[in-house]
PDB file of C-alpha atoms and ligand atoms in Angstrom:
ATOM      1  CA  UNK A   1      36.984  25.497  11.564  1.00 44.00           C
ATOM      2  CA  UNK A   2      39.308  22.897  10.149  1.00 51.00           C
ATOM      3  CA  UNK A   3      37.074  21.210   6.892  1.00 61.00           C
ATOM      4  CA  UNK A   4      37.488  17.430   7.862  1.00 67.00           C
ATOM      5  CA  UNK A   5      36.003  14.481   5.430  1.00 69.00           C
ATOM      6  CA  UNK A   6      34.304  11.912   6.901  1.00 66.00           C
ATOM      7  CA  UNK A   7      35.862   9.399   3.969  1.00 62.00           C
ATOM      8  CA  UNK A   8      39.261  10.278   5.331  1.00 62.00           C
ATOM      9  CA  UNK A   9      38.315   9.598   8.865  1.00 64.00           C
ATOM     10  CA  UNK A  10      40.017   6.319  10.569  1.00 64.00           C
ATOM     11  CA  UNK A  11      37.658   3.617  10.622  1.00 67.00           C
ATOM     12  CA  UNK A  12      36.588   1.984  13.919  1.00 80.00           C
ATOM     13  CA  UNK A  13      36.191   5.515  15.474  1.00 90.00           C
ATOM     14  CA  UNK A  14      32.494   6.762  15.802  1.00 94.00           C
ATOM     15  CA  UNK A  15      32.210   9.837  13.833  1.00 94.00           C
ATOM     16  CA  UNK A  16      30.697  13.219  15.078  1.00 96.00           C
ATOM     17  CA  UNK A  17      29.571  16.608  14.424  1.00 96.00           C
ATOM     18  CA  UNK A  18      28.894  19.893  15.296  1.00 96.00           C
ATOM     19  CA  UNK A  19      26.399  22.467  13.702  1.00 96.00           C
ATOM     20  CA  UNK A  20      26.101  26.164  14.545  1.00 94.00           C
ATOM     21  CA  UNK A  21      22.653  24.837  15.153  1.00 92.00           C
ATOM     22  CA  UNK A  22      23.208  23.537  17.796  1.00 89.00           C
ATOM     23  CA  UNK A  23      25.904  25.820  19.772  1.00 91.00           C
ATOM     24  CA  UNK A  24      28.581  23.864  18.251  1.00 93.00           C
ATOM     25  CA  UNK A  25      28.144  20.643  20.720  1.00 93.00           C
ATOM     26  CA  UNK A  26      29.525  17.380  19.366  1.00 95.00           C
ATOM     27  CA  UNK A  27      26.724  15.402  18.276  1.00 96.00           C
ATOM     28  CA  UNK A  28      26.222  11.561  16.420  1.00 97.00           C
ATOM     29  CA  UNK A  29      24.079   9.977  14.339  1.00 97.00           C
ATOM     30  CA  UNK A  30      22.146   6.579  15.700  1.00 97.00           C
ATOM     31  CA  UNK A  31      20.294   4.260  13.850  1.00 95.00           C
ATOM     32  CA  UNK A  32      18.071   0.840  14.753  1.00 92.00           C
ATOM     33  CA  UNK A  33      16.404  -0.229  12.456  1.00 89.00           C
ATOM     34  CA  UNK A  34      15.192   2.133   9.907  1.00 91.00           C
ATOM     35  CA  UNK A  35      14.608   4.837  12.699  1.00 93.00           C
ATOM     36  CA  UNK A  36      17.510   7.465  12.775  1.00 96.00           C
ATOM     37  CA  UNK A  37      18.260   9.977  15.524  1.00 95.00           C
ATOM     38  CA  UNK A  38      20.909  12.340  16.447  1.00 95.00           C
ATOM     39  CA  UNK A  39      22.424  11.570  19.634  1.00 94.00           C
ATOM     40  CA  UNK A  40      24.443  13.618  22.069  1.00 92.00           C
ATOM     41  CA  UNK A  41      28.094  12.302  21.649  1.00 92.00           C
ATOM     42  CA  UNK A  42      29.056  12.863  25.404  1.00 86.00           C
ATOM     43  CA  UNK A  43      27.361  13.490  28.636  1.00 79.00           C
ATOM     44  CA  UNK A  44      26.777  17.058  28.926  1.00 77.00           C
ATOM     45  CA  UNK A  45      26.419  18.572  32.569  1.00 66.00           C
ATOM     46  CA  UNK A  46      22.918  18.851  32.112  1.00 54.00           C
ATOM     47  CA  UNK A  47      22.536  14.889  31.492  1.00 55.00           C
ATOM     48  CA  UNK A  48      22.565  12.958  34.323  1.00 55.00           C
ATOM     49  CA  UNK A  49      23.985  10.060  32.721  1.00 61.00           C
ATOM     50  CA  UNK A  50      25.173   8.127  29.915  1.00 62.00           C
ATOM     51  CA  UNK A  51      21.926   6.436  28.803  1.00 66.00           C
ATOM     52  CA  UNK A  52      19.438   9.473  28.276  1.00 74.00           C
ATOM     53  CA  UNK A  53      21.749  10.780  25.301  1.00 86.00           C
ATOM     54  CA  UNK A  54      18.647  10.657  22.236  1.00 88.00           C
ATOM     55  CA  UNK A  55      18.470  14.182  21.146  1.00 89.00           C
ATOM     56  CA  UNK A  56      15.105  13.314  18.585  1.00 89.00           C
ATOM     57  CA  UNK A  57      14.287  11.129  15.712  1.00 90.00           C
ATOM     58  CA  UNK A  58      14.671  11.702  12.766  1.00 94.00           C
ATOM     59  CA  UNK A  59      12.329   9.770  11.071  1.00 94.00           C
ATOM     60  CA  UNK A  60       8.824   7.782  11.354  1.00 88.00           C
ATOM     61  CA  UNK A  61       9.860   3.977  10.430  1.00 83.00           C
ATOM     62  CA  UNK A  62       6.372   3.010  11.086  1.00 80.00           C
ATOM     63  CA  UNK A  63       5.304   4.779   8.228  1.00 84.00           C
ATOM     64  CA  UNK A  64       5.465   2.407   4.937  1.00 87.00           C
ATOM     65  CA  UNK A  65       8.408   1.179   3.498  1.00 88.00           C
ATOM     66  CA  UNK A  66       9.764   2.690   0.532  1.00 88.00           C
ATOM     67  CA  UNK A  67      11.244   0.192  -1.991  1.00 88.00           C
ATOM     68  CA  UNK A  68      13.166   2.045  -3.684  1.00 88.00           C
ATOM     69  CA  UNK A  69      14.793   3.319  -0.760  1.00 92.00           C
ATOM     70  CA  UNK A  70      18.778   2.862  -0.112  1.00 94.00           C
ATOM     71  CA  UNK A  71      19.116   1.792   3.587  1.00 93.00           C
ATOM     72  CA  UNK A  72      20.817   5.074   4.071  1.00 96.00           C
ATOM     73  CA  UNK A  73      18.353   6.999   3.597  1.00 97.00           C
ATOM     74  CA  UNK A  74      14.881   8.086   5.271  1.00 97.00           C
ATOM     75  CA  UNK A  75      11.805  10.459   5.152  1.00 96.00           C
ATOM     76  CA  UNK A  76      12.863  13.389   7.552  1.00 96.00           C
ATOM     77  CA  UNK A  77      10.015  13.506   9.864  1.00 93.00           C
ATOM     78  CA  UNK A  78      11.274  14.278  13.559  1.00 88.00           C
ATOM     79  CA  UNK A  79       9.354  14.185  16.605  1.00 80.00           C
ATOM     80  CA  UNK A  80      11.433  16.920  17.647  1.00 77.00           C
ATOM     81  CA  UNK A  81       9.606  19.542  18.991  1.00 71.00           C
ATOM     82  CA  UNK A  82      12.409  21.784  17.397  1.00 72.00           C
ATOM     83  CA  UNK A  83      11.834  20.562  13.801  1.00 68.00           C
ATOM     84  CA  UNK A  84      13.557  22.984  11.665  1.00 77.00           C
ATOM     85  CA  UNK A  85      16.471  22.697  14.265  1.00 89.00           C
ATOM     86  CA  UNK A  86      16.921  19.087  13.943  1.00 92.00           C
ATOM     87  CA  UNK A  87      16.888  19.652   9.960  1.00 94.00           C
ATOM     88  CA  UNK A  88      19.298  22.446   9.927  1.00 94.00           C
ATOM     89  CA  UNK A  89      21.563  20.656  12.051  1.00 95.00           C
ATOM     90  CA  UNK A  90      22.347  17.466   9.945  1.00 96.00           C
ATOM     91  CA  UNK A  91      22.236  19.740   6.591  1.00 97.00           C
ATOM     92  CA  UNK A  92      24.706  22.371   8.094  1.00 96.00           C
ATOM     93  CA  UNK A  93      27.234  20.483   9.992  1.00 97.00           C
ATOM     94  CA  UNK A  94      30.866  19.947  10.020  1.00 96.00           C
ATOM     95  CA  UNK A  95      31.970  17.211   8.577  1.00 95.00           C
ATOM     96  CA  UNK A  96      29.306  17.035   6.254  1.00 96.00           C
ATOM     97  CA  UNK A  97      27.416  13.959   7.450  1.00 97.00           C
ATOM     98  CA  UNK A  98      23.976  14.078   5.362  1.00 97.00           C
ATOM     99  CA  UNK A  99      22.493  15.659   1.948  1.00 97.00           C
ATOM    100  CA  UNK A 100      19.015  15.836   0.657  1.00 97.00           C
ATOM    101  CA  UNK A 101      18.295  13.720  -2.641  1.00 97.00           C
ATOM    102  CA  UNK A 102      15.578  15.610  -3.900  1.00 97.00           C
ATOM    103  CA  UNK A 103      12.689  13.379  -3.366  1.00 97.00           C
ATOM    104  CA  UNK A 104       9.586  14.173  -1.266  1.00 96.00           C
ATOM    105  CA  UNK A 105       6.458  12.572   0.071  1.00 95.00           C
ATOM    106  CA  UNK A 106       3.427  13.057   2.271  1.00 94.00           C
ATOM    107  CA  UNK A 107       3.734  11.418   5.748  1.00 91.00           C
ATOM    108  CA  UNK A 108       1.663  11.734   9.002  1.00 87.00           C
ATOM    109  CA  UNK A 109       3.366  13.792  11.449  1.00 85.00           C
ATOM    110  CA  UNK A 110       5.802  12.676  13.453  1.00 81.00           C
ATOM    111  CA  UNK A 111       5.798  14.986  15.933  1.00 69.00           C
ATOM    112  CA  UNK A 112       1.935  15.103  16.419  1.00 70.00           C
ATOM    113  CA  UNK A 113       0.329  12.527  18.907  1.00 65.00           C
ATOM    114  CA  UNK A 114      -2.599  11.726  17.125  1.00 70.00           C
ATOM    115  CA  UNK A 115      -0.499  10.991  13.256  1.00 63.00           C
ATOM    116  CA  UNK A 116      -3.739  12.993  12.284  1.00 73.00           C
ATOM    117  CA  UNK A 117      -1.773  16.109  10.087  1.00 83.00           C
ATOM    118  CA  UNK A 118      -0.129  14.994   7.108  1.00 89.00           C
ATOM    119  CA  UNK A 119       3.289  16.901   6.162  1.00 91.00           C
ATOM    120  CA  UNK A 120       5.672  16.676   3.369  1.00 94.00           C
ATOM    121  CA  UNK A 121       8.877  14.861   4.271  1.00 95.00           C
ATOM    122  CA  UNK A 122      12.009  15.310   2.290  1.00 96.00           C
ATOM    123  CA  UNK A 123      14.221  12.083   1.848  1.00 97.00           C
ATOM    124  CA  UNK A 124      17.665  12.215   3.192  1.00 98.00           C
ATOM    125  CA  UNK A 125      20.799  10.410   2.438  1.00 98.00           C
ATOM    126  CA  UNK A 126      23.169   9.809   5.402  1.00 98.00           C
ATOM    127  CA  UNK A 127      26.745  10.487   4.129  1.00 96.00           C
ATOM    128  CA  UNK A 128      27.946   8.749   7.067  1.00 92.00           C
ATOM    129  CA  UNK A 129      29.972   5.280   6.784  1.00 92.00           C
ATOM    130  CA  UNK A 130      27.631   2.822   9.284  1.00 92.00           C
ATOM    131  CA  UNK A 131      30.062   2.013  11.282  1.00 93.00           C
ATOM    132  CA  UNK A 132      30.853   5.741  11.941  1.00 95.00           C
ATOM    133  CA  UNK A 133      27.440   5.667  14.136  1.00 96.00           C
ATOM    134  CA  UNK A 134      26.814   6.029  17.774  1.00 96.00           C
ATOM    135  CA  UNK A 135      26.075   2.630  18.993  1.00 95.00           C
ATOM    136  CA  UNK A 136      23.553   1.686  22.272  1.00 93.00           C
ATOM    137  CA  UNK A 137      23.590  -1.301  23.932  1.00 92.00           C
ATOM    138  CA  UNK A 138      20.289  -3.371  23.668  1.00 89.00           C
ATOM    139  CA  UNK A 139      20.695  -4.127  27.197  1.00 88.00           C
ATOM    140  CA  UNK A 140      21.525  -1.260  29.594  1.00 87.00           C
ATOM    141  CA  UNK A 141      20.822   1.038  27.619  1.00 87.00           C
ATOM    142  CA  UNK A 142      24.543   2.793  27.461  1.00 89.00           C
ATOM    143  CA  UNK A 143      25.473   4.805  24.156  1.00 91.00           C
ATOM    144  CA  UNK A 144      28.668   4.941  22.806  1.00 94.00           C
ATOM    145  CA  UNK A 145      30.492   8.730  22.939  1.00 92.00           C
ATOM    146  CA  UNK A 146      32.450  10.640  20.604  1.00 92.00           C
ATOM    147  CA  UNK A 147      36.007   8.849  22.421  1.00 91.00           C
ATOM    148  CA  UNK A 148      34.800   5.599  21.519  1.00 92.00           C
ATOM    149  CA  UNK A 149      37.167   3.156  19.414  1.00 90.00           C
ATOM    150  CA  UNK A 150      40.323   5.062  20.674  1.00 87.00           C
ATOM    151  CA  UNK A 151      42.999   2.788  22.204  1.00 85.00           C
ATOM    152  CA  UNK A 152      41.988   2.928  25.640  1.00 86.00           C
ATOM    153  CA  UNK A 153      40.485  -0.368  26.537  1.00 84.00           C
ATOM    154  CA  UNK A 154      37.131   0.411  28.547  1.00 86.00           C
ATOM    155  CA  UNK A 155      36.445   2.785  25.492  1.00 90.00           C
ATOM    156  CA  UNK A 156      36.143  -0.418  23.128  1.00 92.00           C
ATOM    157  CA  UNK A 157      33.379  -0.234  20.600  1.00 94.00           C
ATOM    158  CA  UNK A 158      30.041  -2.099  21.025  1.00 94.00           C
ATOM    159  CA  UNK A 159      30.054  -5.209  19.489  1.00 92.00           C
ATOM    160  CA  UNK A 160      27.266  -6.556  17.595  1.00 91.00           C
ATOM    161  CA  UNK A 161      24.330  -9.031  19.599  1.00 88.00           C
ATOM    162  CA  UNK A 162      21.292 -10.676  18.931  1.00 70.00           C
ATOM    163  CA  UNK A 163      19.101  -9.076  20.890  1.00 64.00           C
ATOM    164  CA  UNK A 164      15.369 -11.157  21.536  1.00 64.00           C
ATOM    165  CA  UNK A 165      13.800 -11.546  18.429  1.00 66.00           C
ATOM    166  CA  UNK A 166      15.942  -8.530  16.745  1.00 71.00           C
ATOM    167  CA  UNK A 167      19.236  -8.788  15.137  1.00 76.00           C
ATOM    168  CA  UNK A 168      20.194  -5.299  14.940  1.00 85.00           C
ATOM    169  CA  UNK A 169      21.406  -5.042  17.816  1.00 90.00           C
ATOM    170  CA  UNK A 170      24.802  -3.803  19.793  1.00 93.00           C
ATOM    171  CA  UNK A 171      25.907  -4.743  23.557  1.00 93.00           C
ATOM    172  CA  UNK A 172      28.499  -2.857  25.479  1.00 94.00           C
ATOM    173  CA  UNK A 173      31.820  -4.371  26.851  1.00 93.00           C
ATOM    174  CA  UNK A 174      29.841  -4.842  30.503  1.00 94.00           C
ATOM    175  CA  UNK A 175      27.160  -6.692  29.411  1.00 93.00           C
ATOM    176  CA  UNK A 176      28.977  -8.536  26.668  1.00 93.00           C
ATOM    177  CA  UNK A 177      31.081  -9.560  29.394  1.00 94.00           C
ATOM    178  CA  UNK A 178      27.946 -10.979  31.974  1.00 95.00           C
ATOM    179  CA  UNK A 179      26.394 -12.756  29.331  1.00 92.00           C
ATOM    180  CA  UNK A 180      23.078 -12.415  27.920  1.00 88.00           C
ATOM    181  CA  UNK A 181      21.079 -13.872  30.436  1.00 90.00           C
ATOM    182  CA  UNK A 182      21.729 -11.636  33.100  1.00 93.00           C
ATOM    183  CA  UNK A 183      21.852  -8.695  31.134  1.00 91.00           C
ATOM    184  CA  UNK A 184      18.267  -9.520  29.699  1.00 87.00           C
ATOM    185  CA  UNK A 185      17.211 -10.009  33.314  1.00 89.00           C
ATOM    186  CA  UNK A 186      18.716  -6.729  34.024  1.00 88.00           C
ATOM    187  CA  UNK A 187      16.723  -5.052  31.465  1.00 85.00           C
ATOM    188  CA  UNK A 188      13.624  -6.595  32.326  1.00 83.00           C
ATOM    189  CA  UNK A 189      14.020  -5.827  36.152  1.00 84.00           C
ATOM    190  CA  UNK A 190      15.065  -2.156  34.805  1.00 79.00           C
ATOM    191  CA  UNK A 191      12.026  -2.022  32.758  1.00 76.00           C
ATOM    192  CA  UNK A 192       9.609  -3.466  35.415  1.00 78.00           C
ATOM    193  CA  UNK A 193      10.979  -0.718  38.209  1.00 76.00           C
ATOM    194  CA  UNK A 194      10.331   2.247  35.801  1.00 69.00           C
ATOM    195  CA  UNK A 195      14.178   3.006  35.412  1.00 65.00           C
ATOM    196  CA  UNK A 196      14.548   2.187  32.036  1.00 62.00           C
ATOM    197  CA  UNK A 197      14.972   4.991  29.787  1.00 63.00           C
ATOM    198  CA  UNK A 198      11.961   5.672  27.580  1.00 62.00           C
ATOM    199  CA  UNK A 199      13.775   7.913  25.211  1.00 74.00           C
ATOM    200  CA  UNK A 200      16.062   4.693  23.229  1.00 84.00           C
ATOM    201  CA  UNK A 201      17.083   3.748  20.103  1.00 89.00           C
ATOM    202  CA  UNK A 202      15.282   0.764  20.728  1.00 84.00           C
ATOM    203  CA  UNK A 203      11.858   1.926  22.096  1.00 75.00           C
ATOM    204  CA  UNK A 204      10.214   1.232  18.258  1.00 58.00           C
ATOM    205  CA  UNK A 205       6.819   0.995  20.142  1.00 50.00           C
ATOM    206  CA  UNK A 206       6.682   3.527  22.857  1.00 51.00           C
ATOM    207  CA  UNK A 207       2.999   2.174  23.773  1.00 51.00           C
ATOM    208  CA  UNK A 208       4.554  -1.130  24.436  1.00 54.00           C
ATOM    209  CA  UNK A 209       7.063   0.282  27.186  1.00 53.00           C
ATOM    210  CA  UNK A 210       4.471   2.399  28.435  1.00 55.00           C
ATOM    211  CA  UNK A 211       2.166  -0.704  28.790  1.00 61.00           C
ATOM    212  CA  UNK A 212       5.309  -2.431  30.333  1.00 60.00           C
ATOM    213  CA  UNK A 213       6.002   0.088  32.816  1.00 58.00           C
ATOM    214  CA  UNK A 214       2.331   0.171  33.700  1.00 64.00           C
ATOM    215  CA  UNK A 215       2.159  -3.237  34.161  1.00 67.00           C
ATOM    216  CA  UNK A 216       5.561  -3.217  36.586  1.00 64.00           C
ATOM    217  CA  UNK A 217       3.814  -0.381  38.620  1.00 64.00           C
ATOM    218  CA  UNK A 218       0.737  -2.702  39.358  1.00 69.00           C
ATOM    219  CA  UNK A 219       3.322  -5.582  40.539  1.00 69.00           C
ATOM    220  CA  UNK A 220       4.767  -3.085  42.582  1.00 66.00           C
ATOM    221  CA  UNK A 221       1.448  -2.068  44.197  1.00 69.00           C
ATOM    222  CA  UNK A 222       0.604  -5.626  45.080  1.00 69.00           C
ATOM    223  CA  UNK A 223       3.674  -6.162  46.547  1.00 67.00           C
ATOM    224  CA  UNK A 224       4.690  -9.026  43.738  1.00 60.00           C
ATOM    225  CA  UNK A 225       8.208  -6.921  42.753  1.00 53.00           C
ATOM    226  CA  UNK A 226      10.164  -5.582  44.825  1.00 50.00           C
ATOM    227  CA  UNK A 227      13.296  -3.369  44.141  1.00 44.00           C
TER     228      UNK A 227
HETATM  229 ZN1   ZN B 301      34.712  17.252   2.072  1.00 75.08          ZN
HETATM  230 ZN1   ZN B 302      25.332  -2.464  28.401  1.00 75.08          ZN
END
């Protein structure tokens, strides 16, 4: 395999990586706030659409903030069932995208639904520049691909936008053209109709999303909302 150096890559293109721990399938990294994710770099056959491409969350951002921590660092605490696999994927990749800083601390286990168990978490530093990360649309949950940023006009990078009470958001070209009001209405409709992809980088609080889906279910049950 040809060794690629991320610092020599073309700016404004997404950066994707492969690892022997995931059959060399093209993957990307995504971030929202302090939450880091591994994302599929394209919709492979087993995924029915472009929106369900979050592979796993890599850390637990609801754990106490570390004031000393740089913004490109996180405590590895994945919610993936394949804990070791996600760990090896980001540390044994081509190109090299992350490294261990050597710092460790205890956190409640992310994959444990009751957060009861404590585990030792290693600090990981992301070496990929911010512009290389795969961005997700805050409104329709579409995710950038490995081809994003190529001269194809349909593959323009997602632009920064201001979501509702959230400044760390991006939107796709289609939602940007529709404008925030119509895009937000569509997003709420998706949530209330239960069509939304729960597994997105903005679902910081899964319980809130579940509650909203439940609310949408009740509205439909009583005929107050039809889709
Ligand atoms: Zn290198
Ligand atoms: Zn969109």
